[in-house]
Tab-separated table of C-alpha atoms in Angstrom:
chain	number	residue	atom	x	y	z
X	927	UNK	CA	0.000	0.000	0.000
X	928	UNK	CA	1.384	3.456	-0.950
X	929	UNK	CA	1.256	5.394	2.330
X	930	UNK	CA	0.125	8.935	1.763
X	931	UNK	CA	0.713	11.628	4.573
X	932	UNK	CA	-1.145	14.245	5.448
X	933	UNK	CA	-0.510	17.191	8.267
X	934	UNK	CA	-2.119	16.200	11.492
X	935	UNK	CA	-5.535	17.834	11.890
X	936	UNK	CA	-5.755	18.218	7.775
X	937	UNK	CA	-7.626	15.265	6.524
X	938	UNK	CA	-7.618	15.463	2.841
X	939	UNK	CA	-11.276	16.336	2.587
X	940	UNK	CA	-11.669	18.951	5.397
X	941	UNK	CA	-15.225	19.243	4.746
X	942	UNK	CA	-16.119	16.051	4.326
X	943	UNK	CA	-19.633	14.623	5.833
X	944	UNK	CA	-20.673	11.262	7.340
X	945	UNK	CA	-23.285	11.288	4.984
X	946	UNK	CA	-21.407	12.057	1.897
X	947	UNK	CA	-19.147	8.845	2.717
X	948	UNK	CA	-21.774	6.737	3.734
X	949	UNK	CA	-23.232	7.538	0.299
X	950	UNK	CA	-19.788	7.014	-1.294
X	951	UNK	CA	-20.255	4.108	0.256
X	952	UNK	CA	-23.731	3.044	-0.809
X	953	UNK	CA	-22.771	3.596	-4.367
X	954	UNK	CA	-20.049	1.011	-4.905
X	955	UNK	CA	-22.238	-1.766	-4.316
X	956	UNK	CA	-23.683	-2.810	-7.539
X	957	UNK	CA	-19.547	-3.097	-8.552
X	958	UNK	CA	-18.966	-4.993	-5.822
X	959	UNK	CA	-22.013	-7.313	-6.747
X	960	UNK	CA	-20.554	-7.374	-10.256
X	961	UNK	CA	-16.647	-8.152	-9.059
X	962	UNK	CA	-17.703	-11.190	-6.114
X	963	UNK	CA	-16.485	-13.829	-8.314
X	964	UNK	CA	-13.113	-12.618	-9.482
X	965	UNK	CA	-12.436	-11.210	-5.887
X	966	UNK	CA	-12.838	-14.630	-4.494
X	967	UNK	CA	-10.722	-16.318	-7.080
X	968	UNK	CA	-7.888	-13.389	-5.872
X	969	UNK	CA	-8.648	-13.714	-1.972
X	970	UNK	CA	-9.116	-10.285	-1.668
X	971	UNK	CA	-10.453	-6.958	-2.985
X	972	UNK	CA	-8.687	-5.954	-6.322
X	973	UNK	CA	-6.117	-2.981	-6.386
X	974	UNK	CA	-8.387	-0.660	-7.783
X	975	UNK	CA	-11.134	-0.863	-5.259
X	976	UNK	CA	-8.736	-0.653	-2.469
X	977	UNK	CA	-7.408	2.998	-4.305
X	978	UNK	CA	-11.073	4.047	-4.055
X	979	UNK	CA	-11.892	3.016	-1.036
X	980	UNK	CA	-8.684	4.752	-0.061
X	981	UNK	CA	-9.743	8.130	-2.176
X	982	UNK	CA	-13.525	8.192	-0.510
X	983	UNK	CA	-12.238	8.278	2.905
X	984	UNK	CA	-12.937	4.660	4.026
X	985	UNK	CA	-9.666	4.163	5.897
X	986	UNK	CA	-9.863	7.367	8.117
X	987	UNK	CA	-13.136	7.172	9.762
X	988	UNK	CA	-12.218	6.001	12.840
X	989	UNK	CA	-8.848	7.551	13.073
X	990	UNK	CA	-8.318	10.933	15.175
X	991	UNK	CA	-8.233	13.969	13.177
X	992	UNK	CA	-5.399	15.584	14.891
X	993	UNK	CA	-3.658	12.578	13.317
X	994	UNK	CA	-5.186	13.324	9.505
X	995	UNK	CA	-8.484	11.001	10.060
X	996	UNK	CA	-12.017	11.688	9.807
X	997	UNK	CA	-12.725	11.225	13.583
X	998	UNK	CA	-16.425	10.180	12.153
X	999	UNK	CA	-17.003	8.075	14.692
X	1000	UNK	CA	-18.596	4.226	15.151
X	1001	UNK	CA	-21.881	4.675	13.334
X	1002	UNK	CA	-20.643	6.455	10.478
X	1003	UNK	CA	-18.345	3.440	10.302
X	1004	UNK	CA	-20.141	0.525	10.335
X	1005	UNK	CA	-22.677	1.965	8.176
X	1006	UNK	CA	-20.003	2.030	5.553
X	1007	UNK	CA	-19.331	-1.549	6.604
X	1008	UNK	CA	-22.677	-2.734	6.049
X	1009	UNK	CA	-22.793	-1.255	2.790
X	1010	UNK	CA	-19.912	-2.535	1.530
X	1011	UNK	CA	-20.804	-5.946	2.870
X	1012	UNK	CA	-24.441	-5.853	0.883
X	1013	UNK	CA	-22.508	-5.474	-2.020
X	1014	UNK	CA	-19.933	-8.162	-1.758
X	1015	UNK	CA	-19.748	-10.109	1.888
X	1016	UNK	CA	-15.420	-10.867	1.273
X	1017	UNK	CA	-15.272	-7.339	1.175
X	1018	UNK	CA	-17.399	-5.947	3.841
X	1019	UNK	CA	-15.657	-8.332	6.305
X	1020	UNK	CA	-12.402	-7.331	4.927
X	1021	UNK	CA	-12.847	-3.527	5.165
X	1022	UNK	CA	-14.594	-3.495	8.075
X	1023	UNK	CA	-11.973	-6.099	9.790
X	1024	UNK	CA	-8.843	-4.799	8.724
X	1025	UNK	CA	-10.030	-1.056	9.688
X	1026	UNK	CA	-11.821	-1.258	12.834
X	1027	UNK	CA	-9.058	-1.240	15.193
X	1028	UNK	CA	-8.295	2.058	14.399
X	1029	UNK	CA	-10.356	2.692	17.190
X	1030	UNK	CA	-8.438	0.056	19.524
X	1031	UNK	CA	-4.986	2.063	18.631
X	1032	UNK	CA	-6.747	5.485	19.007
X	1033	UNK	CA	-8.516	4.384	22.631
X	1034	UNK	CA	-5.898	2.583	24.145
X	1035	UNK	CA	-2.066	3.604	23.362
X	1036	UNK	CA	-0.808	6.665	24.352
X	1037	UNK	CA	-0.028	9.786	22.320
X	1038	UNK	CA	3.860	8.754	21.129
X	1039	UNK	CA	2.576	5.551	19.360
X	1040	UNK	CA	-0.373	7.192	18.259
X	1041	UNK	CA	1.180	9.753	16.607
X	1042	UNK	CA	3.433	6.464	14.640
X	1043	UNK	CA	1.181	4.527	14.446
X	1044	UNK	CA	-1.471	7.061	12.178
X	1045	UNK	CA	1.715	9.057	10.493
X	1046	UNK	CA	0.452	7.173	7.190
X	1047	UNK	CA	-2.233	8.938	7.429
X	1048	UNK	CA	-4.960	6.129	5.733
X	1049	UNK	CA	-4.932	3.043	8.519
X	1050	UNK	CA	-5.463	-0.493	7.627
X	1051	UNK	CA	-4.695	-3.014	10.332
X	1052	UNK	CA	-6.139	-6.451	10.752
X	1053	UNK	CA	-6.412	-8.263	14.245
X	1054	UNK	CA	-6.443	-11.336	15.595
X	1055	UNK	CA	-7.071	-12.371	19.126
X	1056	UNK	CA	-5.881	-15.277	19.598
X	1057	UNK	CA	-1.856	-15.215	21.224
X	1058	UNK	CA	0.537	-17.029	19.005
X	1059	UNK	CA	3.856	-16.794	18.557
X	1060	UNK	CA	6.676	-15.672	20.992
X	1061	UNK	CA	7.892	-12.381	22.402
X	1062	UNK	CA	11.732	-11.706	24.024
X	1063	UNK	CA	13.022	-8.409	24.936
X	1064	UNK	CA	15.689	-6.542	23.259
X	1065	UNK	CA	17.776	-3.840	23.736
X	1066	UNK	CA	16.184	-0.134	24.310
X	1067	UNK	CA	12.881	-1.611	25.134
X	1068	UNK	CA	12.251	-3.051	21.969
X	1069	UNK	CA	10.098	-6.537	21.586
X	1070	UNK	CA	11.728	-8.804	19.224
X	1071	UNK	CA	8.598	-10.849	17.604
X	1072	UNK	CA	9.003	-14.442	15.671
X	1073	UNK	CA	5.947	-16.409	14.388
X	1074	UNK	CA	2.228	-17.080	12.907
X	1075	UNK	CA	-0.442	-15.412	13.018
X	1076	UNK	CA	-3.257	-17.066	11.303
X	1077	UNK	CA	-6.719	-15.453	10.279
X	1078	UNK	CA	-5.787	-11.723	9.497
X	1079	UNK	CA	-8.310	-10.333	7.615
X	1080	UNK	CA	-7.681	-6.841	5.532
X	1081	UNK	CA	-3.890	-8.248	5.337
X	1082	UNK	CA	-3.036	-7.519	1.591
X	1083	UNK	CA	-3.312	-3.976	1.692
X	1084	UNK	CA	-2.779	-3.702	5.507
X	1085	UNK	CA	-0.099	-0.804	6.538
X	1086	UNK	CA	-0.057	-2.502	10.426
X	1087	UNK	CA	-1.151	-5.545	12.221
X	1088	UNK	CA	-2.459	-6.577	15.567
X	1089	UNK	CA	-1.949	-9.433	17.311
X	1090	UNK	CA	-1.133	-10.469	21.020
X	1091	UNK	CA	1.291	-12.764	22.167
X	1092	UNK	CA	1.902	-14.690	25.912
X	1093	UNK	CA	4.620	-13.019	27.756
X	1094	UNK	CA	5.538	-14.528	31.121
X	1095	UNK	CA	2.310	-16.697	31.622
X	1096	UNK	CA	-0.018	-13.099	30.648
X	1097	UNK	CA	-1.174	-11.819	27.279
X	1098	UNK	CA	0.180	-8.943	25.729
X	1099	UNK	CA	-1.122	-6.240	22.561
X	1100	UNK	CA	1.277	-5.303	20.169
X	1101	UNK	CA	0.679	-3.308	16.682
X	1102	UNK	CA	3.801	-3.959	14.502
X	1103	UNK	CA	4.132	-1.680	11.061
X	1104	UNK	CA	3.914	-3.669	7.604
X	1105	UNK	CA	7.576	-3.816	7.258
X	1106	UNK	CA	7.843	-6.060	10.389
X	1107	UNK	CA	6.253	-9.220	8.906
X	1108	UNK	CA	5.329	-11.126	5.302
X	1109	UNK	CA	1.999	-12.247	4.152
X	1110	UNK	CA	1.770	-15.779	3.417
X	1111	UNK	CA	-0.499	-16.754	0.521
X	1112	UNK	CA	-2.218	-19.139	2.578
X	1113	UNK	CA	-6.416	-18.533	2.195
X	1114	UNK	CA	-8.820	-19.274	-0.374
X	1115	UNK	CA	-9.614	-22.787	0.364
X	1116	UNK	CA	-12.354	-22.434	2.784
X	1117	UNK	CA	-16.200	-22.851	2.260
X	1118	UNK	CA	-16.944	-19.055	2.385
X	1119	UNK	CA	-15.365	-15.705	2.856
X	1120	UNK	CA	-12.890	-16.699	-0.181
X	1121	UNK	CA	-12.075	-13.285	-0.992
X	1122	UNK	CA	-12.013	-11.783	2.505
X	1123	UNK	CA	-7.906	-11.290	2.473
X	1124	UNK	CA	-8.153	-13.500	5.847
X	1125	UNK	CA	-4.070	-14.597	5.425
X	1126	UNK	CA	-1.412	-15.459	7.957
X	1127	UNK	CA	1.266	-13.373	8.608
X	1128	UNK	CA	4.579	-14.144	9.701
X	1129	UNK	CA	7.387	-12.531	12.156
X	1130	UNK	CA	10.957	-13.756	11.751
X	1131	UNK	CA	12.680	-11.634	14.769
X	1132	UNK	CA	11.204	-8.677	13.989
X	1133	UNK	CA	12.009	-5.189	16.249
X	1134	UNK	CA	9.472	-3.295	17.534
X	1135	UNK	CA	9.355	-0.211	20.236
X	1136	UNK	CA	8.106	-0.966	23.560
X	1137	UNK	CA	5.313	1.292	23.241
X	1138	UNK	CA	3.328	-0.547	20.880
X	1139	UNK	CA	2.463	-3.026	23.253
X	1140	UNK	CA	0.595	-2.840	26.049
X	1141	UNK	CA	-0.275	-5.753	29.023
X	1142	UNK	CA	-3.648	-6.660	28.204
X	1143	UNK	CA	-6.222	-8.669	26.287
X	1144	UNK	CA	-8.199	-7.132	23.748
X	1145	UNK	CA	-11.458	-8.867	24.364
X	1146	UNK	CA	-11.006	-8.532	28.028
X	1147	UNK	CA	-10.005	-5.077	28.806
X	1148	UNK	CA	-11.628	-2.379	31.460
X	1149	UNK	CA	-11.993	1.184	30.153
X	1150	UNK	CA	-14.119	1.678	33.135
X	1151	UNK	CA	-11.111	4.011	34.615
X	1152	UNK	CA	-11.064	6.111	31.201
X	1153	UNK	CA	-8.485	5.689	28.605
X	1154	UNK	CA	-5.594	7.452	27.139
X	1155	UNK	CA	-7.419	8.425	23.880
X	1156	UNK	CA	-10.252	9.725	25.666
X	1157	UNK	CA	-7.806	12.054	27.646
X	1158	UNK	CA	-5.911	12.600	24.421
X	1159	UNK	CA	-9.037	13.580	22.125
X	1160	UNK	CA	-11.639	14.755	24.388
X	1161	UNK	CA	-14.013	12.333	22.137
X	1162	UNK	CA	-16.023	10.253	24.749
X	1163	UNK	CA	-16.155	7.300	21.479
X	1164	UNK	CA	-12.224	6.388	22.290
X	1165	UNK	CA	-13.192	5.576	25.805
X	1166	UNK	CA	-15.765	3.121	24.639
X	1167	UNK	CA	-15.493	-0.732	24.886
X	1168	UNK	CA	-13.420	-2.533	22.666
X	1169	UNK	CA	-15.064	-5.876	23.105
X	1170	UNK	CA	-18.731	-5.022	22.274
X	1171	UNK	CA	-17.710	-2.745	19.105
X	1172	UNK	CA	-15.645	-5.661	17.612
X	1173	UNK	CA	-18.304	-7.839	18.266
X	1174	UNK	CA	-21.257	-5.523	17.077
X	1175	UNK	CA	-18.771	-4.958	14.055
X	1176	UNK	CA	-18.864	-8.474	12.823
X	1177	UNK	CA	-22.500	-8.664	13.400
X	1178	UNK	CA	-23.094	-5.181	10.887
X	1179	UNK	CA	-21.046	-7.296	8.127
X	1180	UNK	CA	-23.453	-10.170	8.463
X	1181	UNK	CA	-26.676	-7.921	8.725
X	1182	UNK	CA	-25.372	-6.336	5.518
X	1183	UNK	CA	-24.723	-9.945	3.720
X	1184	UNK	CA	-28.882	-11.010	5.233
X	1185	UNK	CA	-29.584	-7.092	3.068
X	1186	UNK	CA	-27.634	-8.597	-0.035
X	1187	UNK	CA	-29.356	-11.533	0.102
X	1188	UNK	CA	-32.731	-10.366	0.400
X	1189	UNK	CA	-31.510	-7.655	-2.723
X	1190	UNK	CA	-31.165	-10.576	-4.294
X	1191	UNK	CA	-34.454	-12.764	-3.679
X	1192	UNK	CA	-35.946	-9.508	-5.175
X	1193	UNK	CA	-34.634	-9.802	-8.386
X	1194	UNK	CA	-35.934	-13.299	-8.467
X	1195	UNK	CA	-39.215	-12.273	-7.308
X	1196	UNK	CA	-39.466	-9.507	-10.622
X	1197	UNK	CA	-38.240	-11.626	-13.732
X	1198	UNK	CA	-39.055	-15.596	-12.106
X	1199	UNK	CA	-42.150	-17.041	-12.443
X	1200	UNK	CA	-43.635	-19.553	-10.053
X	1201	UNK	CA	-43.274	-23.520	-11.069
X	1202	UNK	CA	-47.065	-24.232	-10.177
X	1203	UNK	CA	-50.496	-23.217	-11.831
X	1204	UNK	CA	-51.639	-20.539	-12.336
X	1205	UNK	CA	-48.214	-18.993	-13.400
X	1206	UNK	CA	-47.179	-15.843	-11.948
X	1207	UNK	CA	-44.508	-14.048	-11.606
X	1208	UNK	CA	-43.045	-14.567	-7.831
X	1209	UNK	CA	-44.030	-10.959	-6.727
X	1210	UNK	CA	-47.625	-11.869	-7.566
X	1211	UNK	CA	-47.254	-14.964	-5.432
X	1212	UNK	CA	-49.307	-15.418	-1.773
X	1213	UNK	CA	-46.104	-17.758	-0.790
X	1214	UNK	CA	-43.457	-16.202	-2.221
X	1215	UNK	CA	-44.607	-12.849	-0.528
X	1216	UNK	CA	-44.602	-14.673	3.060
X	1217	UNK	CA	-41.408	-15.595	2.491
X	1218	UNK	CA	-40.267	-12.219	1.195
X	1219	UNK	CA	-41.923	-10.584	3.778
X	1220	UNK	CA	-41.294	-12.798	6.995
X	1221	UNK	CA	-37.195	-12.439	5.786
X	1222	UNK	CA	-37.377	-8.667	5.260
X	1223	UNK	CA	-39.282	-8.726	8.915
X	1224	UNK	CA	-36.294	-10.428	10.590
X	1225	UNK	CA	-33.840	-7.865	9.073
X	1226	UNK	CA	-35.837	-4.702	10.298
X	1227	UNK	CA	-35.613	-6.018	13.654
X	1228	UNK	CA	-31.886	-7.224	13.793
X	1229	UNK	CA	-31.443	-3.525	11.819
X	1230	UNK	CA	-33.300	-2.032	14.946
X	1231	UNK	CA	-31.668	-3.515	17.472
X	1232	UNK	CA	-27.883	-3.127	15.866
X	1233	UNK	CA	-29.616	1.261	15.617
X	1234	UNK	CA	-30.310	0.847	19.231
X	1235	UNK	CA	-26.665	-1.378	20.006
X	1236	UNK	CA	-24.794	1.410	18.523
X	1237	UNK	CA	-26.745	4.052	20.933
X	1238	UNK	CA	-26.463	2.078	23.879
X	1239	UNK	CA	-22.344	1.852	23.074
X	1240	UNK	CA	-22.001	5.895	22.386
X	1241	UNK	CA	-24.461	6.588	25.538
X	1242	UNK	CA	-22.259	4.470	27.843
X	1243	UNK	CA	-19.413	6.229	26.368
X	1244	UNK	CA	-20.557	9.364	26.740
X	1245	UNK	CA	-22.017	9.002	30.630
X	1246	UNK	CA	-18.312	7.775	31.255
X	1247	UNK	CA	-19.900	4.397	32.604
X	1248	UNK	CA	-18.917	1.425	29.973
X	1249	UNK	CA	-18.895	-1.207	32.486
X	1250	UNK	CA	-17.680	-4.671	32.023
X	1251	UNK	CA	-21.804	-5.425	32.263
X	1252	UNK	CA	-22.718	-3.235	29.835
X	1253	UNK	CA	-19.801	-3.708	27.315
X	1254	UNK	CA	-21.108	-7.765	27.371
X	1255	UNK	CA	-24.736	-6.683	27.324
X	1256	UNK	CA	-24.413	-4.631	24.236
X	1257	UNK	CA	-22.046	-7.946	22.681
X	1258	UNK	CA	-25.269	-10.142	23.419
X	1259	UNK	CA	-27.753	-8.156	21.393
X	1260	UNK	CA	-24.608	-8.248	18.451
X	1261	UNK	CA	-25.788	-11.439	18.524
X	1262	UNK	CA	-29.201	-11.655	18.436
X	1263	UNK	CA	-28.618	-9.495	15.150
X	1264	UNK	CA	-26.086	-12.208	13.765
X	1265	UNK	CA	-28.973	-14.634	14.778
X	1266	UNK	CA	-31.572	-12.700	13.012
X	1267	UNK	CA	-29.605	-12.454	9.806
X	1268	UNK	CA	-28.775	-15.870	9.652
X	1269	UNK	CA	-32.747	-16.693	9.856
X	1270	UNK	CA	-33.440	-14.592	6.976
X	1271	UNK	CA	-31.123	-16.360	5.174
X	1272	UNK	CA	-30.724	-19.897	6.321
X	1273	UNK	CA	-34.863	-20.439	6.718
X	1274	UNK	CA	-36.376	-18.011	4.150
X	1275	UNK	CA	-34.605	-17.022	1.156
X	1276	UNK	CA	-32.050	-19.830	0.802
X	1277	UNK	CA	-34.280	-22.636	0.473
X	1278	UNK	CA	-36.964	-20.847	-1.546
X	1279	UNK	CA	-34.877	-19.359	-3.936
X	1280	UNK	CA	-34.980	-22.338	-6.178
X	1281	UNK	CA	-32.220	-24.471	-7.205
X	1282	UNK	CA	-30.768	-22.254	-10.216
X	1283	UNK	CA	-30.161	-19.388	-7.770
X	1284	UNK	CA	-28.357	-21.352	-5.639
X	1285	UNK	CA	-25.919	-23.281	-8.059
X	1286	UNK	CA	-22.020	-22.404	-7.229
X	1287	UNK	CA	-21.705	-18.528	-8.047
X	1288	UNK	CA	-25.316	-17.294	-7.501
X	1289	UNK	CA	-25.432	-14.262	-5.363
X	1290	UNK	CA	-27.272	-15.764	-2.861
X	1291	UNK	CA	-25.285	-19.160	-2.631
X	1292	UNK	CA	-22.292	-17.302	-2.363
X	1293	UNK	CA	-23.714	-15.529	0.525
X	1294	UNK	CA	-25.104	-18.630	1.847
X	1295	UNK	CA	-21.668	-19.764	1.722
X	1296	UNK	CA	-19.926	-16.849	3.543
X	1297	UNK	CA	-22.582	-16.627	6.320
X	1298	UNK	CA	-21.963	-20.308	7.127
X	1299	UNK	CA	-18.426	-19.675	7.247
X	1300	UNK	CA	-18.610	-17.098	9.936
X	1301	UNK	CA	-20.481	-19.580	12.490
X	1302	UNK	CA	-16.918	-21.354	12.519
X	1303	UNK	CA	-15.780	-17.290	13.535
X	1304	UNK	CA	-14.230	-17.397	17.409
X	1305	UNK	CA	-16.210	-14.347	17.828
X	1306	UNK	CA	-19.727	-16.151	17.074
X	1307	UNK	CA	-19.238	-19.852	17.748
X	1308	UNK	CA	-16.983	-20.309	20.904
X	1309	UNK	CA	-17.590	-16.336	22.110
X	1310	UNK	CA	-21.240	-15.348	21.550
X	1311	UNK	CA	-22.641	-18.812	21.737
X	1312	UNK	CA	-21.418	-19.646	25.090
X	1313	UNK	CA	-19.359	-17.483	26.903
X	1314	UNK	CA	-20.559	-13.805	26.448
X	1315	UNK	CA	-24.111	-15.114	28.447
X	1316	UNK	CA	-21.523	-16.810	31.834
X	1317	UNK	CA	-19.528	-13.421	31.622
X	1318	UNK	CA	-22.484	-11.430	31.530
X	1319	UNK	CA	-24.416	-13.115	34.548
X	1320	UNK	CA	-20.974	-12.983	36.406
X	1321	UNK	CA	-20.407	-9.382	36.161
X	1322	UNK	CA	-23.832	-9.058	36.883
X	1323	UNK	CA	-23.797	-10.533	40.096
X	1324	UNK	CA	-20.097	-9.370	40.690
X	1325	UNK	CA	-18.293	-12.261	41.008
X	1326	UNK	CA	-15.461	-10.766	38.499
């Protein structure tokens, strides 16, 4: 990726909107329907819709603007995510993955690294939570970094990466710059998400400054005491949980693939007719227009509750009061809207779309296909499924 540096505080589009990028957004997705096949056969986005992603403003959003971002905030972002996920669902989950921890950097690290971290002005930096690899100290306070870390979506056009790594029995965060580690050409070969950039990366005793780590867990930090970027900025959104936005972020990329899919059973519904006597077309159809109309019911309500998740999450940050309670309560109802979404999908449209829109390649199988994949996600299957409800009743009833 070919860095391009702005003066802190001078975004390149000063007067840029939220609604003008959303829109930017909202634009690009019949090209993104049209480009899902070729962009799974090259595992991630092509070159050209990375540079205009890069030229609307997409990788700035979340990043401070005394740094050269957009400072837009969480909504604004993941209601580019969603869009870009109705249009193709590999590249809503690798825009919205390898971008969203902006936010992470810009909350918790203090104003040196920061100021690194963001000198490239656009900021693309997948995550993954799991620790791998191994950590030893070198000289000047420098972590010296060797390994694998698998599952790193957004990596192909990625200008950091964040991972975390067991040091002395306890987890630590680290964001390393691109020229720390290699890509392996390692994804593709799964079920769904083919195109979603989701490759390892690798460390062979690479340097970094002791200030881009920090001793914690991602998933399982307090910013109950405030934070450094809230200090830093003054914006009450970088003092907001990290747990419950990464969750609620995957959960916007699969309520935008449930809106492509439904996009697509419309289409059917204008030009298909029905198999059955008397012939009709599908919109004309008593059962076809239950099915239609009990999948677009599901979405409005996992739509409403992901409107009211995202107000719960900026009211909690701006009382001050994000709680370890109310960061898991808000990652609960991220997953009633996964749940949601899937219904639409896996109970409605799928199986009444008819066999020729589900062959290998059809919008909707594809999406099938991707939306399947993510219930093998950490996040959603090991996460959400089981642990987010123990961890919510035991900060609850404060037994830690």
């Amino acid at each position: 990726m070919t860095a391009v540096t702005h003066a802190p505080g001078a975004p390149p589009e000063p007067a840029l909107t939220p609604d003008v990028i959303v829109a930017r957004a909202q634009a690009m997705v019949p090209a993104l329907v049209a480009r899902q096949a070729e962009t799974e056969q090259r595992t991630y986005y092509a070159r050209d819709t990375h540079e205009a992603f890069a030229q609307a403003g997409f990788y700035r959003i979340l990043v401070p603007r005394r740094f050269g971002g957009y400072e837009f905030g969480v909504e604004t972002f993941l209601r580019v995510s969603m869009a870009l996920a109705r249009g193709c669902p590999s590249t809503g989950w690798m825009y919205s993955l390898g971008t969203a921890h902006a936010l992470a950097v810009a909350t918790l690290f203090g104003e040196r690294a920061q100021a690194e971290l963001f000198a490239t002005g656009d900021f693309v930096c997948p995550a993954t939570v799991a620790p791998s690899g191994a950590a030893t100290r070198g000289p000047d306070g420098q972590w010296i970094l060797d390994g694998t870390w698998n599952y790193c979506s957004g990596a192909p056009y990625a200008t950091h990466f964040m991972g975390h790594v067991v040091v002395d029995g306890a987890p630590m965060l680290f964001v390393a710059p691109r020229e720390r580690w290699r890509r392996l050409d390692d994804w593709g070969n799964q079920l769904g998400l083919k195109g979603s950039g989701s490759h390892s990366v690798v460390f062979e005793h690479a340097p970094i400054p002791g200030h881009y780590t920090l001793p914690l867990h991602l998933s399982q930090t307090s910013v109950a005491g405030g934070t450094p970027g809230l200090s830093l900025h003054g914006n009450p959104e970088y003092g907001g949980g990290p747990l419950s936005f990464m969750l609620l972020d995957s959960a916007t990329v699969m309520l935008g693939m449930a809106q492509g899919a439904l996009d697509a059973y419309e289409d059917l519904m204008r030009v298909r007719t029905t198999v059955f006597p008397p012939f009709s077309l599908r919109a004309e159809d008593p059962d076809y227009q239950f099915w239609y109309g009990e999948a677009a019911g599901l979405l409005a309500t996992a739509e409403a509750a992901w409107s009211d998740a995202i107000r719960q999450w900026q009211r909690a940050c701006a009382e001050g009061s994000f709680t370890r309670e109310r960061d898991l309560r808000i990652a609960t109802i991220s997953r009633e809207i996964a749940r949601l979404s899937w219904r639409a999908v896996e109970r409605c449209l799928f199986p009444t779309a008819g066999s020729s829109a589900v062959r290998n390649g059809e919008r909707i199988e594809r999406i099938w296909r991707d939306m399947s994949t993510l219930h093998s996600h950490a996040g959603f299957a090991i996460f959400l499924s089981t642990v987010a409800n123990r961890e919510l009743a035991r900060a609850h009833f404060g037994l830690g």
